[in-house]
């Protein structure tokens, strides 16, 4: 089912904003925890999320797909980090965001045309 332009725009803004928040908090871990490999990996996901957010704000359909796939992977890695590598508040916060990001991104990807 195609989304109306108004609904698509509102959801895109929401998704882009959540991705931008997630990007900022991912990268900010470098200042909190230093440059350990798990922190650098998490910050790299933050950089990817910032790029995806830019595409989402432009309502580029491939960005919706990327916003569904990468945060799903990142959320699983974040949970692994929480349990096995470096338990911290970011590793709780980010998967919660991902639970919102992924279905929202899927709904936008499915509800837009492939122009």
Coordinates of C-alpha atoms in Angstrom, one line a residue:
X1 CA 0.0 0.0 0.0
X2 CA 1.4 3.4 -1.0
X3 CA 1.7 6.0 1.7
X4 CA 0.2 9.4 1.1
X5 CA 2.8 12.1 0.6
X6 CA 2.0 13.8 3.9
X7 CA 2.4 10.5 5.8
X8 CA 5.5 9.6 4.0
X9 CA 7.1 13.0 4.7
X10 CA 6.1 12.8 8.4
X11 CA 7.5 9.3 8.8
X12 CA 10.7 10.2 6.9
X13 CA 11.3 13.2 9.2
X14 CA 10.8 11.0 12.3
X15 CA 13.0 8.2 10.9
X16 CA 15.7 10.7 9.9
X17 CA 15.6 12.3 13.3
X18 CA 15.9 9.1 15.1
X19 CA 18.8 8.0 12.9
X20 CA 20.6 11.3 13.4
X21 CA 20.2 10.9 17.2
X22 CA 21.5 7.4 17.0
X23 CA 24.4 8.6 14.8
X24 CA 25.4 11.3 17.3
X25 CA 25.2 9.0 20.3
X26 CA 27.2 6.2 18.5
X27 CA 30.0 8.6 17.7
X28 CA 29.9 10.3 21.1
X29 CA 31.0 7.0 22.6
X30 CA 34.5 7.8 21.5
X31 CA 34.7 10.7 24.0
X32 CA 33.2 8.6 26.8
X33 CA 34.9 5.2 26.3
X34 CA 38.0 6.0 24.2
X35 CA 39.1 4.2 21.1
X36 CA 38.8 0.5 21.9
X37 CA 37.9 -1.7 18.9
X38 CA 34.3 -2.1 20.1
X39 CA 33.9 1.6 20.5
X40 CA 35.4 2.4 17.1
X41 CA 33.1 -0.2 15.5
X42 CA 30.1 1.4 17.1
X43 CA 31.2 4.8 16.1
X44 CA 31.6 3.6 12.5
X45 CA 28.0 2.5 12.6
X46 CA 27.2 6.0 13.7
X47 CA 28.8 7.5 10.7
X48 CA 26.8 5.1 8.5
X49 CA 23.6 6.1 10.2
X50 CA 24.4 9.7 9.6
X51 CA 24.8 9.0 5.9
X52 CA 21.5 7.0 5.9
X53 CA 19.7 9.8 7.8
X54 CA 20.8 12.3 5.1
X55 CA 19.2 10.0 2.4
X56 CA 16.1 9.5 4.5
X57 CA 15.6 13.3 4.9
X58 CA 15.8 13.4 1.1
X59 CA 13.3 10.6 1.0
X60 CA 15.6 8.4 -1.2
X61 CA 14.0 5.0 -1.3
X62 CA 17.3 3.1 -1.1
X63 CA 18.0 4.9 2.2
X64 CA 14.8 3.4 3.7
X65 CA 16.1 -0.1 2.8
X66 CA 19.5 0.7 4.3
X67 CA 17.8 2.0 7.4
X68 CA 16.0 -1.3 7.8
X69 CA 19.0 -3.5 7.3
X70 CA 22.0 -1.8 8.9
X71 CA 20.2 -1.0 12.2
X72 CA 18.9 -4.5 12.4
X73 CA 22.5 -5.8 12.2
X74 CA 23.8 -3.0 14.5
X75 CA 21.1 -3.8 17.1
X76 CA 22.2 -7.4 17.2
X77 CA 25.8 -6.4 17.5
X78 CA 24.9 -4.0 20.2
X79 CA 23.1 -6.7 22.2
X80 CA 26.2 -8.9 21.8
X81 CA 28.4 -6.0 23.0
X82 CA 26.1 -5.5 26.0
X83 CA 26.2 -9.1 27.1
X84 CA 29.7 -10.2 26.1
X85 CA 32.1 -7.3 25.5
X86 CA 31.4 -4.0 27.2
X87 CA 28.1 -3.5 29.1
X88 CA 27.2 0.1 29.0
X89 CA 24.1 2.4 28.8
X90 CA 24.7 3.0 25.1
X91 CA 24.4 -0.8 24.4
X92 CA 20.9 -0.6 25.9
X93 CA 19.8 2.6 24.3
X94 CA 20.8 1.9 20.8
X95 CA 18.9 -1.4 20.4
X96 CA 15.8 0.3 21.7
X97 CA 16.2 2.9 19.0
X98 CA 16.7 0.1 16.4
X99 CA 13.4 -1.5 17.5
X100 CA 11.7 1.7 16.4
X101 CA 14.0 2.4 13.3
X102 CA 13.7 -0.9 11.6
X103 CA 9.9 -1.3 11.3
X104 CA 9.5 2.4 10.5
X105 CA 12.1 2.1 7.7
X106 CA 10.4 -1.0 6.3
X107 CA 7.0 0.7 6.3
X108 CA 8.5 3.6 4.3
X109 CA 10.4 1.3 1.9
X110 CA 7.2 -0.7 1.3
X111 CA 5.0 2.4 1.1
X112 CA 6.9 4.3 -1.5
X113 CA 7.4 3.8 -5.2
X114 CA 10.7 2.8 -6.8
X115 CA 11.0 6.0 -8.9

